[in-house]
Amino acid sequence: FVYNNAMWVIGGVGASGYLNDAWYSTDGINWTQATASAAFSPRTLQSSVVYNNAMWVIGGDTVSGFKTDVWSSTDGVNWTQVTSAAGFGVRTYAGLTVMNNAFWLVGGSAYPNDYSDVWTSSDGATWTQVSNSNVFGMRFGHQLVAFNGELWLTGGTTSLSRNDVWHSADGATWNQADQGPDMGERPLQQDVLFNGELWSIAGGGTADVWHSTDGLNWTLATVAPGFGGREQQQVAVFDNKLWLYGGRSASGVTLNDLWESNDGVTWTQAVADMPF
């Protein structure tokens, strides 16, 4: 994500196992390690977001099991535990965004349990359940974005990969935008807001890039952007560009490259092998 005029990469899993380091860059090319070992335990599949002038890390999977803690930091070095036991319980692969001055967390997984619930919080410590079982069904690896005054949920997976799109103004009542967008099934994709549009990038081993002005009608920007099919990548909007980092290839190889694009159509490799 982007915080304080820099892109940040926090935690995850690497060759040495679960990580709790934090790195940042002001140009995408040169990266600085803020900390090698944050106060929270090494983890992957956490949810992260910027809210109330701070960076937040929520839940995830660790060596000791799934987590339900919430952490925040204003510098990436010093981290404060906001709560050790958030009300939504243990959670990985959850959808997380900010809308109307509050966190919104939707669905996710804590194997073998998948979820369809919606939670909100104004401070990260106290969480209120807005709804429990929703019409979009249980799923994880989906995307949740605040767009045009609503929550937008796309894709994800449980026993089957999904290609549906849902939206809600309050987190309780959800409407299906499309039964099956042309972009197809794309679990573990990345959705971001860019140039006033909603963008959905790669996922499920694909490499295509789609965008929409309303969440209902989707246009293919490119089917072959250069970075190759992948999933679990991260995407941020920084310096008026789209930036895509890492992920896992269609053949299961962990990737460590960084790509940039001015328009979502033409992509250039900025870094072939990131320094972390």
Tab-separated table of C-alpha atoms in Angstrom, residues 130 148 166 249 256 266:
chain	number	residue	atom	x	y	z
A	130	VAL	CA	-23.026	-5.777	10.563
A	148	ASN	CA	-18.681	5.445	-5.600
A	166	TRP	CA	-21.486	-7.473	-5.395
A	249	SER	CA	2.916	-17.793	-10.978
A	256	ASN	CA	9.722	-11.148	-6.613
A	266	THR	CA	1.460	-1.057	-21.192
